[in-house]
């Protein structure tokens, strides 16, 4: 009897964890259709009788992404918006191309854990913990290496090799979302009040003006 409260606690924790991720599907599939007039948590299903094998195929990773930008990297998404067959399945992917020196700048993925495999090249990767530890975990990855970025933590990948690099990531949500930290802080239109930023970053207002005036490249 004295173990009962502990098992209840474990059950409660397990339930809380289950609700923190995409909900489990209640049917074989629910190929997404867009209805721009109605907003729900997720997307409506295409009539299952009209679903074909093509709904479960995504060809967007066949060709390299265009890395001719300031960051010298390109993220090609296979999220539910690009790949409607993923709807309700709690999973998605990204292809990330890196030119020499290319950086995928710190995003925080609000609803995903990401697991990344390097297909070509050498990447320096890392993530930043919350104030539980105030730490960063970084590693140099070679072709074939796999690294996991725990859910929601800010992370980055930088090509430190002498060749272009290519990586694929699997993500634990069909609609993970992305908040690219520098862009989210400095590129917003209308901008965040300068007083907020100069106090938060402890810099002169001129520095904030300078940063807000920059062009913030989006590699997504
Ligand atoms: C991390 O830093 C915050 C302040 O920024 C502090 O409150 C917290 O105690 C720190 N955590 C550890 C484990 O040092």
PDB file of C-alpha atoms and ligand atoms in Angstrom:
ATOM      1  CA  UNK A   1       0.000   0.000   0.000  1.00  0.00           C
ATOM      2  CA  UNK A   2       2.797   2.428   0.838  1.00  0.00           C
ATOM      3  CA  UNK A   3       4.012   2.331  -2.794  1.00  0.00           C
ATOM      4  CA  UNK A   4       0.674   3.477  -4.155  1.00  0.00           C
ATOM      5  CA  UNK A   5       1.329   7.234  -3.947  1.00  0.00           C
ATOM      6  CA  UNK A   6       4.624   6.784  -5.822  1.00  0.00           C
ATOM      7  CA  UNK A   7       2.988   4.845  -8.633  1.00  0.00           C
ATOM      8  CA  UNK A   8       0.294   7.515  -8.818  1.00  0.00           C
ATOM      9  CA  UNK A   9       3.010  10.175  -9.034  1.00  0.00           C
ATOM     10  CA  UNK A  10       4.750   8.280 -11.855  1.00  0.00           C
ATOM     11  CA  UNK A  11       1.427   7.939 -13.666  1.00  0.00           C
ATOM     12  CA  UNK A  12       0.780  11.653 -13.243  1.00  0.00           C
ATOM     13  CA  UNK A  13       4.251  12.501 -14.604  1.00  0.00           C
ATOM     14  CA  UNK A  14       3.819  10.111 -17.539  1.00  0.00           C
ATOM     15  CA  UNK A  15       0.468  11.701 -18.356  1.00  0.00           C
ATOM     16  CA  UNK A  16       1.955  15.190 -18.164  1.00  0.00           C
ATOM     17  CA  UNK A  17       4.786  14.111 -20.492  1.00  0.00           C
ATOM     18  CA  UNK A  18       2.379  12.585 -22.986  1.00  0.00           C
ATOM     19  CA  UNK A  19       0.469  15.869 -23.214  1.00  0.00           C
ATOM     20  CA  UNK A  20       3.691  17.818 -23.836  1.00  0.00           C
ATOM     21  CA  UNK A  21       4.064  16.287 -27.332  1.00  0.00           C
ATOM     22  CA  UNK A  22       1.903  15.943 -30.415  1.00  0.00           C
ATOM     23  CA  UNK A  23      -1.254  14.000 -29.644  1.00  0.00           C
ATOM     24  CA  UNK A  24      -1.466  10.414 -30.880  1.00  0.00           C
ATOM     25  CA  UNK A  25      -3.482   9.887 -34.052  1.00  0.00           C
ATOM     26  CA  UNK A  26      -6.945   8.353 -33.694  1.00  0.00           C
ATOM     27  CA  UNK A  27      -7.067   6.985 -37.254  1.00  0.00           C
ATOM     28  CA  UNK A  28      -4.651   5.427 -39.785  1.00  0.00           C
ATOM     29  CA  UNK A  29      -3.775   8.821 -41.215  1.00  0.00           C
ATOM     30  CA  UNK A  30      -5.113  12.343 -41.587  1.00  0.00           C
ATOM     31  CA  UNK A  31      -3.521  13.890 -44.680  1.00  0.00           C
ATOM     32  CA  UNK A  32      -3.693  17.633 -44.057  1.00  0.00           C
ATOM     33  CA  UNK A  33      -5.800  20.030 -46.054  1.00  0.00           C
ATOM     34  CA  UNK A  34      -5.637  23.767 -45.572  1.00  0.00           C
ATOM     35  CA  UNK A  35      -8.805  25.632 -44.748  1.00  0.00           C
ATOM     36  CA  UNK A  36      -7.736  29.274 -44.460  1.00  0.00           C
ATOM     37  CA  UNK A  37     -11.085  30.223 -42.897  1.00  0.00           C
ATOM     38  CA  UNK A  38     -10.921  27.969 -39.850  1.00  0.00           C
ATOM     39  CA  UNK A  39      -8.166  27.755 -37.239  1.00  0.00           C
ATOM     40  CA  UNK A  40      -7.875  24.653 -35.071  1.00  0.00           C
ATOM     41  CA  UNK A  41      -5.048  22.998 -33.172  1.00  0.00           C
ATOM     42  CA  UNK A  42      -3.728  21.043 -36.155  1.00  0.00           C
ATOM     43  CA  UNK A  43      -5.141  20.623 -39.648  1.00  0.00           C
ATOM     44  CA  UNK A  44      -8.275  19.043 -41.091  1.00  0.00           C
ATOM     45  CA  UNK A  45      -8.077  15.642 -42.800  1.00  0.00           C
ATOM     46  CA  UNK A  46      -8.466  15.047 -46.494  1.00  0.00           C
ATOM     47  CA  UNK A  47     -11.265  12.592 -47.306  1.00  0.00           C
ATOM     48  CA  UNK A  48      -9.491   9.220 -46.756  1.00  0.00           C
ATOM     49  CA  UNK A  49     -11.069   7.856 -49.962  1.00  0.00           C
ATOM     50  CA  UNK A  50      -9.232  10.557 -51.948  1.00  0.00           C
ATOM     51  CA  UNK A  51      -5.847   9.893 -50.314  1.00  0.00           C
ATOM     52  CA  UNK A  52      -3.193   8.378 -52.606  1.00  0.00           C
ATOM     53  CA  UNK A  53       0.364   7.109 -52.142  1.00  0.00           C
ATOM     54  CA  UNK A  54       1.598  10.520 -53.352  1.00  0.00           C
ATOM     55  CA  UNK A  55       0.297  12.059 -50.117  1.00  0.00           C
ATOM     56  CA  UNK A  56       2.973  10.085 -48.236  1.00  0.00           C
ATOM     57  CA  UNK A  57       5.840  11.059 -50.545  1.00  0.00           C
ATOM     58  CA  UNK A  58       8.019  14.182 -50.235  1.00  0.00           C
ATOM     59  CA  UNK A  59      10.532  14.921 -52.990  1.00  0.00           C
ATOM     60  CA  UNK A  60      11.844  18.205 -51.600  1.00  0.00           C
ATOM     61  CA  UNK A  61      15.128  16.720 -50.346  1.00  0.00           C
ATOM     62  CA  UNK A  62      16.306  15.581 -53.796  1.00  0.00           C
ATOM     63  CA  UNK A  63      18.282  18.734 -54.533  1.00  0.00           C
ATOM     64  CA  UNK A  64      20.619  20.871 -52.374  1.00  0.00           C
ATOM     65  CA  UNK A  65      19.178  24.006 -50.815  1.00  0.00           C
ATOM     66  CA  UNK A  66      20.483  27.359 -52.070  1.00  0.00           C
ATOM     67  CA  UNK A  67      23.211  28.457 -49.643  1.00  0.00           C
ATOM     68  CA  UNK A  68      23.953  31.754 -51.439  1.00  0.00           C
ATOM     69  CA  UNK A  69      23.011  33.939 -48.460  1.00  0.00           C
ATOM     70  CA  UNK A  70      24.730  35.678 -45.544  1.00  0.00           C
ATOM     71  CA  UNK A  71      24.575  32.556 -43.334  1.00  0.00           C
ATOM     72  CA  UNK A  72      25.784  30.269 -46.150  1.00  0.00           C
ATOM     73  CA  UNK A  73      23.278  27.604 -45.141  1.00  0.00           C
ATOM     74  CA  UNK A  74      19.785  26.549 -46.105  1.00  0.00           C
ATOM     75  CA  UNK A  75      17.151  24.618 -44.183  1.00  0.00           C
ATOM     76  CA  UNK A  76      14.692  22.737 -46.388  1.00  0.00           C
ATOM     77  CA  UNK A  77      11.672  21.772 -44.302  1.00  0.00           C
ATOM     78  CA  UNK A  78       9.497  18.712 -44.555  1.00  0.00           C
ATOM     79  CA  UNK A  79       6.962  19.871 -41.955  1.00  0.00           C
ATOM     80  CA  UNK A  80       3.205  19.396 -42.259  1.00  0.00           C
ATOM     81  CA  UNK A  81       2.878  22.546 -44.428  1.00  0.00           C
ATOM     82  CA  UNK A  82       5.244  21.114 -47.055  1.00  0.00           C
ATOM     83  CA  UNK A  83       4.341  17.449 -46.496  1.00  0.00           C
ATOM     84  CA  UNK A  84       0.628  17.113 -45.627  1.00  0.00           C
ATOM     85  CA  UNK A  85       0.880  13.328 -45.093  1.00  0.00           C
ATOM     86  CA  UNK A  86       2.708  14.002 -41.793  1.00  0.00           C
ATOM     87  CA  UNK A  87      -0.374  15.521 -40.187  1.00  0.00           C
ATOM     88  CA  UNK A  88      -1.083  14.019 -36.704  1.00  0.00           C
ATOM     89  CA  UNK A  89       1.926  11.659 -36.932  1.00  0.00           C
ATOM     90  CA  UNK A  90       4.138  13.662 -34.554  1.00  0.00           C
ATOM     91  CA  UNK A  91       7.215  13.576 -36.760  1.00  0.00           C
ATOM     92  CA  UNK A  92       8.906  15.684 -39.450  1.00  0.00           C
ATOM     93  CA  UNK A  93      12.293  16.260 -41.091  1.00  0.00           C
ATOM     94  CA  UNK A  94      14.663  18.917 -42.334  1.00  0.00           C
ATOM     95  CA  UNK A  95      17.527  18.884 -44.805  1.00  0.00           C
ATOM     96  CA  UNK A  96      20.294  21.348 -43.938  1.00  0.00           C
ATOM     97  CA  UNK A  97      22.882  22.338 -46.547  1.00  0.00           C
ATOM     98  CA  UNK A  98      26.037  24.193 -45.518  1.00  0.00           C
ATOM     99  CA  UNK A  99      28.511  25.955 -47.818  1.00  0.00           C
ATOM    100  CA  UNK A 100      32.053  26.503 -46.472  1.00  0.00           C
ATOM    101  CA  UNK A 101      31.730  28.228 -43.094  1.00  0.00           C
ATOM    102  CA  UNK A 102      27.926  27.952 -43.240  1.00  0.00           C
ATOM    103  CA  UNK A 103      25.978  28.474 -40.017  1.00  0.00           C
ATOM    104  CA  UNK A 104      22.490  27.393 -39.040  1.00  0.00           C
ATOM    105  CA  UNK A 105      22.020  30.128 -36.414  1.00  0.00           C
ATOM    106  CA  UNK A 106      20.622  29.464 -32.959  1.00  0.00           C
ATOM    107  CA  UNK A 107      16.992  28.533 -33.262  1.00  0.00           C
ATOM    108  CA  UNK A 108      14.829  27.281 -30.479  1.00  0.00           C
ATOM    109  CA  UNK A 109      12.334  24.785 -31.765  1.00  0.00           C
ATOM    110  CA  UNK A 110       9.322  25.410 -29.530  1.00  0.00           C
ATOM    111  CA  UNK A 111       7.758  21.966 -29.955  1.00  0.00           C
ATOM    112  CA  UNK A 112      10.436  19.450 -30.883  1.00  0.00           C
ATOM    113  CA  UNK A 113      13.361  17.276 -30.001  1.00  0.00           C
ATOM    114  CA  UNK A 114      15.699  17.082 -33.021  1.00  0.00           C
ATOM    115  CA  UNK A 115      18.032  14.244 -33.899  1.00  0.00           C
ATOM    116  CA  UNK A 116      20.588  15.128 -36.570  1.00  0.00           C
ATOM    117  CA  UNK A 117      22.748  12.891 -38.754  1.00  0.00           C
ATOM    118  CA  UNK A 118      25.670  14.261 -40.768  1.00  0.00           C
ATOM    119  CA  UNK A 119      25.614  12.963 -44.361  1.00  0.00           C
ATOM    120  CA  UNK A 120      28.633  14.967 -45.630  1.00  0.00           C
ATOM    121  CA  UNK A 121      31.317  17.140 -44.061  1.00  0.00           C
ATOM    122  CA  UNK A 122      32.212  18.212 -40.518  1.00  0.00           C
ATOM    123  CA  UNK A 123      29.942  20.227 -38.245  1.00  0.00           C
ATOM    124  CA  UNK A 124      30.439  21.889 -34.882  1.00  0.00           C
ATOM    125  CA  UNK A 125      27.074  21.543 -33.138  1.00  0.00           C
ATOM    126  CA  UNK A 126      25.787  22.422 -29.711  1.00  0.00           C
ATOM    127  CA  UNK A 127      22.885  23.364 -27.516  1.00  0.00           C
ATOM    128  CA  UNK A 128      22.428  25.632 -24.516  1.00  0.00           C
ATOM    129  CA  UNK A 129      20.737  24.422 -21.370  1.00  0.00           C
ATOM    130  CA  UNK A 130      18.242  26.345 -19.296  1.00  0.00           C
ATOM    131  CA  UNK A 131      19.192  27.892 -15.939  1.00  0.00           C
ATOM    132  CA  UNK A 132      19.020  24.376 -14.488  1.00  0.00           C
ATOM    133  CA  UNK A 133      22.734  24.199 -15.484  1.00  0.00           C
ATOM    134  CA  UNK A 134      23.658  27.370 -17.462  1.00  0.00           C
ATOM    135  CA  UNK A 135      25.845  25.306 -19.719  1.00  0.00           C
ATOM    136  CA  UNK A 136      26.522  24.519 -23.375  1.00  0.00           C
ATOM    137  CA  UNK A 137      27.124  21.074 -24.792  1.00  0.00           C
ATOM    138  CA  UNK A 138      29.117  21.130 -28.045  1.00  0.00           C
ATOM    139  CA  UNK A 139      30.668  18.482 -30.224  1.00  0.00           C
ATOM    140  CA  UNK A 140      32.426  18.157 -33.592  1.00  0.00           C
ATOM    141  CA  UNK A 141      30.512  15.723 -35.818  1.00  0.00           C
ATOM    142  CA  UNK A 142      31.914  13.812 -38.779  1.00  0.00           C
ATOM    143  CA  UNK A 143      30.065  12.071 -41.573  1.00  0.00           C
ATOM    144  CA  UNK A 144      27.756   9.413 -40.102  1.00  0.00           C
ATOM    145  CA  UNK A 145      27.672  10.923 -36.589  1.00  0.00           C
ATOM    146  CA  UNK A 146      24.332  11.510 -34.878  1.00  0.00           C
ATOM    147  CA  UNK A 147      23.565  14.190 -32.265  1.00  0.00           C
ATOM    148  CA  UNK A 148      20.362  14.875 -30.338  1.00  0.00           C
ATOM    149  CA  UNK A 149      19.107  18.353 -29.396  1.00  0.00           C
ATOM    150  CA  UNK A 150      16.704  18.041 -26.429  1.00  0.00           C
ATOM    151  CA  UNK A 151      13.258  19.571 -26.769  1.00  0.00           C
ATOM    152  CA  UNK A 152      13.025  23.381 -26.978  1.00  0.00           C
ATOM    153  CA  UNK A 153      16.693  24.095 -26.167  1.00  0.00           C
ATOM    154  CA  UNK A 154      18.528  26.727 -28.230  1.00  0.00           C
ATOM    155  CA  UNK A 155      20.999  25.072 -30.598  1.00  0.00           C
ATOM    156  CA  UNK A 156      23.253  25.681 -33.623  1.00  0.00           C
ATOM    157  CA  UNK A 157      25.301  23.939 -36.312  1.00  0.00           C
ATOM    158  CA  UNK A 158      28.428  25.435 -37.949  1.00  0.00           C
ATOM    159  CA  UNK A 159      30.379  23.984 -40.863  1.00  0.00           C
ATOM    160  CA  UNK A 160      34.000  23.935 -39.666  1.00  0.00           C
ATOM    161  CA  UNK A 161      35.239  21.536 -42.367  1.00  0.00           C
ATOM    162  CA  UNK A 162      37.058  22.219 -45.644  1.00  0.00           C
ATOM    163  CA  UNK A 163      34.113  21.012 -47.772  1.00  0.00           C
ATOM    164  CA  UNK A 164      30.402  21.793 -47.968  1.00  0.00           C
ATOM    165  CA  UNK A 165      28.353  19.825 -45.439  1.00  0.00           C
ATOM    166  CA  UNK A 166      24.963  18.181 -45.457  1.00  0.00           C
ATOM    167  CA  UNK A 167      22.833  17.005 -42.547  1.00  0.00           C
ATOM    168  CA  UNK A 168      19.339  15.630 -42.066  1.00  0.00           C
ATOM    169  CA  UNK A 169      17.289  16.097 -38.918  1.00  0.00           C
ATOM    170  CA  UNK A 170      14.258  14.190 -37.705  1.00  0.00           C
ATOM    171  CA  UNK A 171      11.944  16.208 -35.471  1.00  0.00           C
ATOM    172  CA  UNK A 172       9.460  15.003 -32.888  1.00  0.00           C
ATOM    173  CA  UNK A 173       6.493  17.073 -34.094  1.00  0.00           C
ATOM    174  CA  UNK A 174       4.695  17.346 -37.428  1.00  0.00           C
ATOM    175  CA  UNK A 175       4.688  21.124 -36.931  1.00  0.00           C
ATOM    176  CA  UNK A 176       7.778  21.929 -34.813  1.00  0.00           C
ATOM    177  CA  UNK A 177       7.924  25.676 -35.409  1.00  0.00           C
ATOM    178  CA  UNK A 178      11.149  27.701 -35.365  1.00  0.00           C
ATOM    179  CA  UNK A 179      12.204  30.775 -33.414  1.00  0.00           C
ATOM    180  CA  UNK A 180      15.538  32.012 -34.818  1.00  0.00           C
ATOM    181  CA  UNK A 181      16.905  33.923 -31.844  1.00  0.00           C
ATOM    182  CA  UNK A 182      18.752  36.859 -33.530  1.00  0.00           C
ATOM    183  CA  UNK A 183      15.944  37.421 -36.026  1.00  0.00           C
ATOM    184  CA  UNK A 184      13.237  37.135 -33.386  1.00  0.00           C
ATOM    185  CA  UNK A 185      14.990  39.692 -31.182  1.00  0.00           C
ATOM    186  CA  UNK A 186      16.262  42.227 -33.740  1.00  0.00           C
ATOM    187  CA  UNK A 187      14.274  41.847 -36.967  1.00  0.00           C
ATOM    188  CA  UNK A 188      10.699  42.216 -35.732  1.00  0.00           C
ATOM    189  CA  UNK A 189       8.502  44.763 -37.531  1.00  0.00           C
ATOM    190  CA  UNK A 190       7.383  46.752 -35.632  1.00  0.00           C
ATOM    191  CA  UNK A 191      10.545  46.373 -33.534  1.00  0.00           C
ATOM    192  CA  UNK A 192      10.740  45.501 -29.856  1.00  0.00           C
ATOM    193  CA  UNK A 193      11.034  48.729 -27.844  1.00  0.00           C
ATOM    194  CA  UNK A 194      14.745  49.733 -27.701  1.00  0.00           C
ATOM    195  CA  UNK A 195      14.454  50.276 -23.913  1.00  0.00           C
ATOM    196  CA  UNK A 196      13.568  46.619 -23.526  1.00  0.00           C
ATOM    197  CA  UNK A 197      16.580  45.483 -25.543  1.00  0.00           C
ATOM    198  CA  UNK A 198      19.190  47.850 -24.119  1.00  0.00           C
ATOM    199  CA  UNK A 199      18.261  46.866 -20.566  1.00  0.00           C
ATOM    200  CA  UNK A 200      18.037  43.158 -21.410  1.00  0.00           C
ATOM    201  CA  UNK A 201      21.375  43.037 -23.275  1.00  0.00           C
ATOM    202  CA  UNK A 202      23.065  45.711 -21.108  1.00  0.00           C
ATOM    203  CA  UNK A 203      24.245  47.724 -24.110  1.00  0.00           C
ATOM    204  CA  UNK A 204      23.940  51.329 -25.204  1.00  0.00           C
ATOM    205  CA  UNK A 205      20.810  52.256 -27.181  1.00  0.00           C
ATOM    206  CA  UNK A 206      23.105  52.997 -30.179  1.00  0.00           C
ATOM    207  CA  UNK A 207      24.122  49.340 -30.249  1.00  0.00           C
ATOM    208  CA  UNK A 208      20.461  48.313 -30.252  1.00  0.00           C
ATOM    209  CA  UNK A 209      19.702  50.801 -33.064  1.00  0.00           C
ATOM    210  CA  UNK A 210      22.630  49.398 -35.029  1.00  0.00           C
ATOM    211  CA  UNK A 211      21.505  45.793 -34.556  1.00  0.00           C
ATOM    212  CA  UNK A 212      17.879  46.586 -35.394  1.00  0.00           C
ATOM    213  CA  UNK A 213      18.999  48.312 -38.603  1.00  0.00           C
ATOM    214  CA  UNK A 214      20.846  45.218 -39.870  1.00  0.00           C
ATOM    215  CA  UNK A 215      19.524  42.837 -42.474  1.00  0.00           C
ATOM    216  CA  UNK A 216      18.769  39.584 -40.624  1.00  0.00           C
ATOM    217  CA  UNK A 217      19.078  36.713 -43.047  1.00  0.00           C
ATOM    218  CA  UNK A 218      16.535  33.888 -42.792  1.00  0.00           C
ATOM    219  CA  UNK A 219      17.925  30.569 -44.052  1.00  0.00           C
ATOM    220  CA  UNK A 220      14.605  28.724 -43.712  1.00  0.00           C
TER     221      UNK A 220
HETATM  222  C1  LIG B   1      21.990  29.944 -13.707  1.00  0.00           C
HETATM  223  O1  LIG B   1      21.960  31.347 -13.796  1.00  0.00           O
HETATM  224  C2  LIG B   1      20.855  31.985 -13.141  1.00  0.00           C
HETATM  225  C3  LIG B   1      21.000  33.485 -13.308  1.00  0.00           C
HETATM  226  O2  LIG B   1      21.114  33.842 -14.631  1.00  0.00           O
HETATM  227  C4  LIG B   1      20.820  31.598 -11.679  1.00  0.00           C
HETATM  228  O3  LIG B   1      19.641  32.143 -11.091  1.00  0.00           O
HETATM  229  C5  LIG B   1      20.840  30.097 -11.513  1.00  0.00           C
HETATM  230  O4  LIG B   1      20.928  29.749 -10.141  1.00  0.00           O
HETATM  231  C6  LIG B   1      22.020  29.500 -12.255  1.00  0.00           C
HETATM  232  N1  LIG B   1      21.997  28.071 -12.143  1.00  0.00           N
HETATM  233  C7  LIG B   1      23.070  27.355 -11.776  1.00  0.00           C
HETATM  234  C8  LIG B   1      22.910  25.879 -11.715  1.00  0.00           C
HETATM  235  O5  LIG B   1      24.118  27.878 -11.476  1.00  0.00           O
END
